[in-house]
Amino acid sequence: MTLNEYLKGIPFRTRIPAEELEQTAACSVTNDSRQVRGGSIFVCIRGGRFDGHSKAGEALAAGAAAVVVERDLGLERQILVEDTRAAYAILCGNHFGNPATGMKLVGITGTSGKTTVAFLVKSILQQAGKRVGLMGTIHNEIGEMEFPAKHTTPDPYQLHTMLERMREAGCQYVVMEASSHALDQHRLEGCRFAAAVFTNLSQDHLDYHGTMENYFAAKKKLFSMTDRAVVNLDDPKGAELAGELGAEAITFSLERDDATLTARNIVSTVRGSSFLIVGNQLIQRTRIAMPGRFSVSNAMAAASACWALGLSPEEIAQGLAACSGVPGRAEVIPTDTGFTVLRDFAHAPEELEQILATLAPYKGEGRLITLFGCAGDRDRTKRAAMGEITARYSDLVILTSDNPRTEDEGQIIDDTRPGLEQHKTPYRIIPDRYEAVKWALENARKDDVLLLAGKGHEDYQVLRDETVYFDEKVLVGQLLAEMDRK
């Protein structure tokens, strides 16, 4: 490819003559100066700790065909753009031949529910006979093949690498979670979505965005990149977004009759939910293998997205019912005990309240026991709120660690404890999460509901100096087997 071909779709200024842009061959694009080789295009990106512009001269000396910059460095082979992150995403797309072309992209954004909605959309499409790729928090999928996911939304180079593999595999649709970080960092620049979904907005990631206004602004970027917008009217920010988007938006609700699609006659148990999808001249009964109104809202988001894509009500209902659940999302861990154990990824105040409010009515004669912790190196202001919510709904709380990262576990617990102490709920502090899970299982009684909150699908724990294997589903099985042998 020539430099001109790489730069297609990017406004730029350069001292390189036009004929040279048309004739100069380039072989790769990178934002890592260590990967520069002869013929590379090096993109200078300014991060929080390092500015790639400081390596521009070295990249040219190493044989780079050009360097892409967002401020004038006075270099003969520089290409000046407004935003190098946005340019990098488009360059990566051009490098791979824009593999998303010919496939329909479905993007899902919001504070919570993204993963569940993505899995449900995938299930609906697959049941309808479509070949589907998936990118998200738990893993990436191409047909029946699974690949590990490092980030919810990949770096542009990895993103387009995966899209190319999906195109080669014959995927017709790609369902992806769109994180606020990815949208703010322009990782999806150049992509066009057939449908985009907004689930909700609550406090999260303020350590990165600073304010809720910035956080919401990042989420809204997805809706300038889509043909059809799908929005949750039950969420205040969703209603605000729907108002901005106007009549073209497809809306869903559990409460409002003015939505495009509304859920009615909701019946929920700890094992799943059934409901009617109601719209203009439409009534369709369906069920999902997940409990709670928040799960029904996620199902309505998926149903509305697939409605926007042109699928029939019958196809949507069949696809929802076919999904056996999402790993780490209100997931019941099979046991032979007299109590129920679930794991859920809830790691923010609103998510905790949703799952706890769902589980509280099902404890029967038993107790609702909640084991949770707060993540290190993340927004400290939500810790006390998480403690208060957990104590308000639970009969017993076990406060432990989540992913402490570089923070002191004791400090995280101290930040959380004031919330717990707003209620008279008994609680126990066990910083070691392994020991906390063990104690919870040893002390659970018949008819209790034990929620392991925060880790969800994760099979690791991030400590100060290392990342260790930690899969709570496996751990529960091992610990219960040891208890049986005693």
Coordinates of C-alpha atoms in Angstrom, one line a residue:
M1 CA 0.0 0.0 0.0
T2 CA 1.1 3.6 -0.6
L3 CA 1.0 6.3 1.9
N4 CA -1.9 7.8 0.2
E5 CA -3.9 4.6 0.5
Y6 CA -3.1 4.4 4.2
L7 CA -4.2 8.0 4.7
K8 CA -7.6 7.6 3.0
G9 CA -10.3 9.2 5.0
I10 CA -7.9 11.3 7.2
P11 CA -7.6 15.1 6.9
F12 CA -3.9 16.0 7.1
R13 CA -1.2 18.4 6.2
T14 CA 2.3 17.4 5.2
R15 CA 5.5 18.7 3.5
I16 CA 5.8 15.4 1.6
P17 CA 5.0 16.1 -2.1
A18 CA 1.7 14.7 -3.4
E19 CA 3.4 12.5 -6.0
E20 CA 5.6 11.0 -3.3
L21 CA 2.6 10.2 -1.2
E22 CA 1.2 8.3 -4.2
Q23 CA 4.4 6.4 -4.9
T24 CA 5.9 5.7 -1.5
A25 CA 5.2 2.2 -0.3
A26 CA 4.4 1.6 3.4
C27 CA 4.1 -1.9 5.0
S28 CA 2.8 -1.4 8.5
V29 CA 1.3 1.0 11.0
T30 CA 2.2 1.1 14.7
N31 CA 2.0 3.4 17.7
D32 CA 4.9 1.5 19.4
S33 CA 8.3 2.9 18.5
R34 CA 9.9 -0.4 19.3
Q35 CA 8.0 -2.0 16.5
V36 CA 9.1 0.5 13.8
R37 CA 10.9 -1.1 10.8
G38 CA 11.6 0.1 7.3
G39 CA 8.4 1.2 5.7
S40 CA 6.4 1.6 8.9
I41 CA 4.1 4.5 9.6
F42 CA 4.7 5.5 13.2
V43 CA 1.7 7.2 14.9
C44 CA 2.7 9.5 17.8
I45 CA 0.2 9.2 20.6
R46 CA 0.3 11.3 23.8
G47 CA -0.7 9.2 26.8
G48 CA -0.9 9.9 30.5
R49 CA 2.7 8.8 31.2
F50 CA 4.5 8.9 27.8
D51 CA 4.3 11.0 24.7
G52 CA 5.0 9.2 21.5
H53 CA 6.0 12.5 19.8
S54 CA 9.3 12.2 21.7
K55 CA 10.2 9.1 19.6
A56 CA 9.3 10.6 16.2
G57 CA 12.9 11.4 15.2
E58 CA 14.1 8.0 16.2
A59 CA 11.3 6.3 14.2
L60 CA 12.4 8.1 11.1
A61 CA 16.0 7.2 11.7
A62 CA 14.9 3.6 12.0
G63 CA 13.4 3.7 8.5
A64 CA 9.8 4.8 9.1
A65 CA 8.1 5.9 5.9
A66 CA 6.4 8.7 7.8
V67 CA 5.4 9.8 11.3
V68 CA 1.9 10.9 12.1
V69 CA 1.8 13.8 14.6
E70 CA -0.8 16.1 16.1
R71 CA 1.6 19.0 16.7
D72 CA 4.2 20.4 14.3
L73 CA 7.6 18.9 15.1
G74 CA 9.3 20.5 12.1
L75 CA 10.1 17.1 10.5
E76 CA 10.2 16.6 6.7
R77 CA 8.3 13.4 6.8
Q78 CA 5.7 14.3 9.3
I79 CA 2.0 14.0 8.6
L80 CA 0.0 16.5 10.8
V81 CA -3.5 15.5 11.9
E82 CA -6.0 16.9 14.4
D83 CA -6.0 13.8 16.6
T84 CA -3.5 11.0 16.3
R85 CA -5.7 8.5 18.2
A86 CA -8.5 8.9 15.7
A87 CA -6.0 8.8 12.8
Y88 CA -4.4 5.6 14.2
A89 CA -7.8 3.8 14.2
I90 CA -8.5 4.8 10.6
L91 CA -4.9 3.8 9.5
C92 CA -5.4 0.4 11.1
G93 CA -8.7 -0.1 9.3
N94 CA -7.1 0.9 6.0
H95 CA -4.1 -1.4 6.7
F96 CA -6.5 -4.4 6.9
G97 CA -8.7 -3.3 4.0
N98 CA -11.5 -2.1 6.3
P99 CA -12.8 -5.6 7.2
A100 CA -16.0 -4.3 8.8
T101 CA -17.2 -3.4 5.3
G102 CA -19.8 -6.1 4.3
M103 CA -20.6 -7.0 7.9
K104 CA -23.2 -5.5 10.2
L105 CA -21.8 -4.1 13.4
V106 CA -23.9 -3.9 16.6
G107 CA -22.4 -1.8 19.4
I108 CA -23.5 -1.8 23.0
T109 CA -22.6 0.9 25.5
G110 CA -23.7 1.8 29.1
T111 CA -22.4 1.4 32.6
S112 CA -23.9 -2.1 33.2
G113 CA -25.5 -4.8 31.1
K114 CA -23.2 -4.5 28.1
T115 CA -21.9 -8.1 28.3
T116 CA -25.3 -9.6 28.9
V117 CA -26.9 -7.7 26.0
A118 CA -24.1 -8.7 23.7
F119 CA -24.5 -12.4 24.6
L120 CA -28.3 -12.1 24.1
V121 CA -28.0 -10.3 20.7
K122 CA -25.5 -13.0 19.6
S123 CA -27.9 -15.8 20.7
I124 CA -30.8 -14.2 18.8
L125 CA -28.8 -13.8 15.6
Q126 CA -27.3 -17.3 15.8
Q127 CA -30.7 -18.9 16.4
A128 CA -31.9 -17.0 13.3
G129 CA -29.2 -18.7 11.3
K130 CA -26.7 -15.9 11.1
R131 CA -22.9 -16.3 11.5
V132 CA -21.8 -14.0 14.3
G133 CA -18.6 -12.6 15.7
L134 CA -18.5 -11.3 19.3
M135 CA -16.1 -8.9 21.0
G136 CA -16.4 -8.1 24.7
T137 CA -15.4 -8.3 28.3
I138 CA -15.5 -12.1 28.8
H139 CA -13.9 -13.2 25.5
N140 CA -14.0 -12.8 21.8
E141 CA -15.8 -15.3 19.5
I142 CA -15.7 -16.2 15.9
G143 CA -18.4 -18.7 15.3
E144 CA -17.6 -21.5 17.7
M145 CA -14.1 -20.4 18.4
E146 CA -13.2 -18.4 21.5
F147 CA -10.3 -16.0 22.1
P148 CA -9.2 -14.2 25.3
A149 CA -10.1 -10.6 25.7
K150 CA -7.6 -8.2 27.2
H151 CA -9.9 -5.1 27.0
T152 CA -13.6 -4.7 26.7
T153 CA -13.0 -2.9 23.4
P154 CA -9.6 -3.8 21.8
D155 CA -6.9 -1.4 20.7
P156 CA -7.5 -0.5 17.0
Y157 CA -4.9 -2.8 15.6
Q158 CA -6.2 -5.8 17.5
L159 CA -9.8 -4.7 16.7
H160 CA -9.2 -4.7 13.0
T161 CA -7.1 -7.9 13.2
M162 CA -10.1 -9.6 14.8
L163 CA -12.6 -8.0 12.3
E164 CA -10.4 -9.4 9.5
R165 CA -10.6 -12.9 10.9
M166 CA -14.3 -12.6 11.4
R167 CA -14.7 -11.5 7.7
E168 CA -12.6 -14.4 6.6
A169 CA -14.8 -16.8 8.7
G170 CA -17.9 -15.5 6.9
C171 CA -19.4 -13.6 9.8
Q172 CA -22.4 -11.6 8.7
Y173 CA -22.7 -9.7 12.1
V174 CA -20.3 -8.5 14.7
V175 CA -21.6 -7.7 18.2
M176 CA -19.3 -5.7 20.3
E177 CA -19.2 -3.9 23.7
A178 CA -18.2 -0.3 23.3
S179 CA -16.5 1.0 26.5
S180 CA -16.4 4.7 27.4
H181 CA -12.6 4.5 27.4
A182 CA -12.6 3.1 23.9
L183 CA -15.0 5.8 22.7
D184 CA -13.1 8.6 24.4
Q185 CA -9.8 7.3 22.9
H186 CA -11.3 7.0 19.4
R187 CA -10.6 3.2 19.1
L188 CA -13.7 2.7 17.0
E189 CA -13.1 5.7 14.7
G190 CA -14.0 4.8 11.1
C191 CA -16.4 2.0 12.1
R192 CA -20.1 2.3 11.1
F193 CA -22.7 0.5 13.1
A194 CA -26.0 -1.0 11.9
A195 CA -27.4 -0.6 15.4
A196 CA -26.1 0.9 18.7
V197 CA -27.6 0.3 22.1
F198 CA -27.5 2.5 25.3
T199 CA -28.3 0.5 28.4
N200 CA -27.9 3.0 31.3
L201 CA -25.6 5.3 33.1
S202 CA -24.5 5.3 36.7
Q203 CA -21.3 6.3 38.6
D204 CA -18.3 4.5 37.3
H205 CA -14.9 5.2 35.8
L206 CA -14.7 8.7 37.3
D207 CA -11.0 8.0 38.1
Y208 CA -10.6 8.3 34.3
H209 CA -13.4 10.7 33.1
G210 CA -13.4 13.0 36.1
T211 CA -17.1 13.9 35.9
M212 CA -20.4 12.3 35.0
E213 CA -20.8 14.8 32.2
N214 CA -17.6 13.6 30.6
Y215 CA -18.5 10.0 31.1
F216 CA -21.9 10.5 29.4
A217 CA -20.3 12.5 26.6
A218 CA -18.0 9.6 25.9
K219 CA -20.9 7.1 25.7
K220 CA -22.9 9.4 23.4
K221 CA -20.1 9.3 20.8
L222 CA -21.3 5.9 19.7
F223 CA -24.6 7.3 18.5
S224 CA -22.9 9.5 15.9
M225 CA -21.6 6.4 14.3
T226 CA -24.7 4.3 13.9
D227 CA -27.7 3.9 11.5
R228 CA -30.2 2.9 14.2
A229 CA -30.1 4.0 17.9
V230 CA -31.6 1.8 20.6
V231 CA -32.1 3.5 23.9
N232 CA -33.4 2.6 27.4
L233 CA -36.2 5.0 28.3
D234 CA -36.2 3.8 32.0
D235 CA -32.8 5.3 32.6
P236 CA -32.8 9.1 33.0
K237 CA -29.8 9.6 30.8
G238 CA -31.3 7.2 28.3
A239 CA -34.5 9.3 28.2
E240 CA -32.3 12.4 27.7
L241 CA -30.4 10.7 24.9
A242 CA -33.6 9.6 23.2
G243 CA -34.8 13.2 23.3
E244 CA -31.6 14.4 21.6
L245 CA -31.8 11.7 18.9
G246 CA -35.5 12.3 18.1
A247 CA -38.1 10.1 16.6
E248 CA -35.7 7.9 14.7
A249 CA -34.5 6.3 18.0
I250 CA -35.9 2.8 18.9
T251 CA -36.7 2.8 22.6
F252 CA -37.4 0.1 25.1
S253 CA -38.9 0.2 28.6
L254 CA -40.3 -1.9 31.5
E255 CA -42.4 1.1 32.6
R256 CA -43.4 3.4 29.8
D257 CA -46.1 2.7 27.1
D258 CA -44.6 5.3 24.8
A259 CA -41.5 3.2 24.2
T260 CA -41.2 1.3 20.9
L261 CA -41.1 -1.9 22.8
T262 CA -42.3 -2.5 26.4
A263 CA -42.0 -5.5 28.7
R264 CA -45.2 -6.6 30.4
N265 CA -46.4 -9.4 32.7
I266 CA -42.9 -9.9 34.1
V267 CA -42.6 -13.1 36.2
S268 CA -39.1 -13.7 37.8
T269 CA -37.6 -16.4 39.9
V270 CA -34.1 -17.1 41.0
R271 CA -33.8 -19.4 37.9
G272 CA -35.1 -17.0 35.2
S273 CA -37.8 -14.7 34.0
S274 CA -40.7 -14.7 31.6
F275 CA -42.5 -11.6 30.0
L276 CA -44.3 -10.2 27.1
I277 CA -42.7 -8.0 24.5
V278 CA -45.4 -5.4 23.5
G279 CA -45.2 -2.9 20.7
N280 CA -47.4 -1.4 17.9
Q281 CA -49.5 -4.4 16.8
L282 CA -47.0 -6.7 18.5
I283 CA -47.4 -9.1 21.5
Q284 CA -44.7 -11.8 21.9
R285 CA -44.1 -14.0 24.9
T286 CA -40.6 -15.0 25.7
R287 CA -38.3 -16.1 28.6
I288 CA -34.7 -15.8 29.7
A289 CA -32.5 -17.9 32.0
M290 CA -31.7 -14.9 34.2
P291 CA -33.5 -13.5 37.2
G292 CA -34.6 -9.9 37.9
R293 CA -36.0 -6.9 36.3
F294 CA -32.5 -5.7 35.3
S295 CA -32.1 -8.9 33.4
V296 CA -35.5 -8.3 31.6
S297 CA -34.2 -4.8 30.8
N298 CA -31.1 -6.3 29.2
A299 CA -33.2 -8.7 27.3
M300 CA -35.4 -5.9 26.0
A301 CA -32.2 -4.1 24.9
A302 CA -31.2 -7.1 22.9
A303 CA -34.7 -7.6 21.5
S304 CA -34.9 -4.0 20.4
A305 CA -31.5 -4.1 18.7
C306 CA -32.5 -7.2 16.8
W307 CA -35.9 -5.6 16.0
A308 CA -33.9 -2.7 14.5
L309 CA -31.9 -5.1 12.4
G310 CA -35.1 -6.5 10.9
L311 CA -35.6 -9.8 12.8
S312 CA -39.1 -11.1 13.5
P313 CA -40.7 -11.3 17.0
E314 CA -40.6 -15.1 16.8
E315 CA -36.9 -15.1 16.0
I316 CA -36.2 -12.7 18.8
A317 CA -38.2 -14.8 21.3
Q318 CA -36.5 -18.0 20.3
G319 CA -33.0 -16.5 20.5
L320 CA -33.6 -15.1 24.0
A321 CA -34.9 -18.4 25.3
A322 CA -32.0 -20.3 23.7
C323 CA -29.4 -18.4 25.7
S324 CA -28.6 -20.5 28.8
G325 CA -27.1 -17.5 30.6
V326 CA -24.0 -15.4 30.7
P327 CA -20.8 -16.4 32.6
G328 CA -20.5 -14.4 35.8
R329 CA -23.8 -12.5 35.4
A330 CA -26.4 -13.6 38.0
E331 CA -24.9 -17.1 37.4
V332 CA -26.1 -19.9 39.7
I333 CA -23.1 -22.2 40.5
P334 CA -24.3 -25.8 40.6
T335 CA -24.0 -27.4 44.1
D336 CA -25.4 -30.3 46.0
T337 CA -25.9 -28.2 49.1
G338 CA -29.1 -26.9 50.7
F339 CA -28.2 -23.3 49.9
T340 CA -27.8 -21.4 46.6
V341 CA -24.5 -19.9 45.4
L342 CA -24.4 -17.3 42.7
R343 CA -21.6 -15.2 41.2
D344 CA -22.1 -11.8 39.6
F345 CA -19.8 -9.2 38.1
A346 CA -21.5 -6.4 40.1
H347 CA -18.7 -4.0 41.1
A348 CA -20.4 -0.6 41.2
P349 CA -23.2 0.7 43.4
E350 CA -26.1 0.5 40.9
E351 CA -25.1 -3.0 39.8
L352 CA -24.9 -4.2 43.4
E353 CA -28.3 -2.8 44.2
Q354 CA -29.9 -4.4 41.1
I355 CA -28.6 -7.9 41.9
L356 CA -29.3 -7.7 45.6
A357 CA -32.8 -6.3 45.2
T358 CA -33.4 -9.2 42.8
L359 CA -32.2 -11.9 45.2
A360 CA -33.6 -10.6 48.4
P361 CA -37.2 -11.9 47.8
Y362 CA -35.9 -15.4 47.0
K363 CA -34.1 -16.2 50.2
G364 CA -37.3 -17.7 51.8
E365 CA -36.5 -18.9 55.3
G366 CA -32.8 -18.5 54.8
R367 CA -30.4 -15.5 54.7
L368 CA -29.0 -13.4 51.9
I369 CA -25.2 -13.5 52.4
T370 CA -23.1 -11.1 50.3
L371 CA -19.4 -11.5 49.8
F372 CA -17.8 -8.5 48.1
G373 CA -14.9 -6.1 47.9
C374 CA -14.0 -2.9 46.1
A375 CA -11.4 -2.6 43.4
G376 CA -8.1 -0.9 44.0
D377 CA -6.8 2.0 41.8
R378 CA -10.4 2.9 40.9
D379 CA -12.9 5.5 42.0
R380 CA -12.7 5.6 45.9
T381 CA -15.9 7.6 46.2
K382 CA -18.2 4.7 45.4
R383 CA -16.8 2.4 48.1
A384 CA -18.9 3.6 51.1
A385 CA -22.0 3.6 48.8
M386 CA -21.3 -0.1 47.9
G387 CA -21.0 -0.9 51.6
E388 CA -24.3 0.8 52.5
I389 CA -26.2 -0.9 49.7
T390 CA -24.8 -4.3 50.6
A391 CA -25.7 -3.9 54.3
R392 CA -29.2 -2.6 53.4
Y393 CA -30.2 -5.7 51.5
S394 CA -28.1 -8.5 53.1
D395 CA -28.6 -10.5 56.3
L396 CA -24.8 -11.0 56.6
V397 CA -21.9 -9.3 54.8
I398 CA -18.4 -10.6 54.2
L399 CA -16.1 -7.7 53.3
T400 CA -13.0 -8.9 51.4
S401 CA -10.8 -7.9 48.5
D402 CA -11.6 -7.7 44.8
N403 CA -8.6 -6.7 42.6
P404 CA -6.6 -4.6 45.1
R405 CA -3.9 -3.8 42.5
T406 CA -1.4 -1.4 43.9
E407 CA -3.6 -0.2 46.8
D408 CA -3.4 -1.3 50.3
E409 CA -6.2 -3.8 51.1
G410 CA -6.6 -2.3 54.5
Q411 CA -7.2 1.2 53.1
I412 CA -9.8 -0.1 50.6
I413 CA -11.6 -1.8 53.5
D414 CA -11.4 1.3 55.6
D415 CA -13.0 3.3 52.8
T416 CA -15.9 0.8 52.5
R417 CA -16.6 0.1 56.2
P418 CA -18.5 3.4 56.9
G419 CA -21.2 2.4 54.5
L420 CA -21.6 -1.0 56.2
E421 CA -22.0 0.7 59.6
Q422 CA -25.0 2.8 58.5
H423 CA -27.0 -0.4 59.1
K424 CA -27.1 -3.0 61.9
T425 CA -26.4 -5.8 59.5
P426 CA -23.7 -8.1 60.9
Y427 CA -20.5 -8.2 58.9
R428 CA -17.2 -10.0 58.9
I429 CA -13.9 -8.7 57.4
I430 CA -11.7 -11.3 55.7
P431 CA -9.2 -9.6 53.4
D432 CA -7.9 -12.8 51.8
R433 CA -10.7 -13.6 49.2
Y434 CA -9.9 -17.3 49.2
E435 CA -10.4 -17.5 52.9
A436 CA -13.5 -15.3 52.7
V437 CA -15.1 -17.7 50.2
K438 CA -14.1 -20.7 52.3
W439 CA -15.6 -19.1 55.4
A440 CA -18.8 -18.2 53.6
L441 CA -19.3 -21.8 52.3
E442 CA -18.6 -23.3 55.7
N443 CA -21.1 -21.0 57.5
A444 CA -23.9 -21.0 54.9
R445 CA -27.1 -22.7 56.1
K446 CA -30.0 -24.5 54.4
D447 CA -32.1 -22.1 52.2
D448 CA -29.5 -19.4 52.3
V449 CA -28.6 -17.4 49.2
L450 CA -24.9 -16.7 48.9
L451 CA -23.8 -14.0 46.4
L452 CA -20.2 -13.7 45.4
A453 CA -20.1 -10.2 44.0
G454 CA -17.4 -8.4 42.0
K455 CA -15.3 -11.0 40.2
G456 CA -18.0 -12.6 38.0
H457 CA -16.5 -14.3 35.0
E458 CA -12.9 -13.3 35.9
D459 CA -10.5 -16.2 36.5
Y460 CA -7.8 -14.1 38.1
Q461 CA -7.1 -11.7 40.9
V462 CA -4.8 -8.6 40.5
L463 CA -2.6 -8.2 43.5
R464 CA 0.2 -5.6 44.1
D465 CA 3.0 -7.6 42.6
E466 CA 1.3 -10.3 40.5
T467 CA -1.8 -11.6 38.9
V468 CA -2.9 -15.0 40.2
Y469 CA -5.4 -17.6 39.0
F470 CA -8.7 -17.2 40.9
D471 CA -11.9 -18.7 39.4
E472 CA -14.7 -18.6 42.0
K473 CA -16.8 -21.1 40.1
V474 CA -13.9 -23.6 40.2
L475 CA -13.0 -22.6 43.8
V476 CA -16.6 -23.2 45.1
G477 CA -16.5 -26.7 43.6
Q478 CA -13.1 -27.5 45.1
L479 CA -14.0 -26.2 48.6
L480 CA -17.4 -28.0 48.8
A481 CA -15.6 -31.2 47.7
E482 CA -13.1 -30.8 50.5
M483 CA -15.9 -30.1 53.0
D484 CA -17.7 -33.3 51.9
R485 CA -14.6 -35.4 52.5
K486 CA -14.3 -34.1 56.1

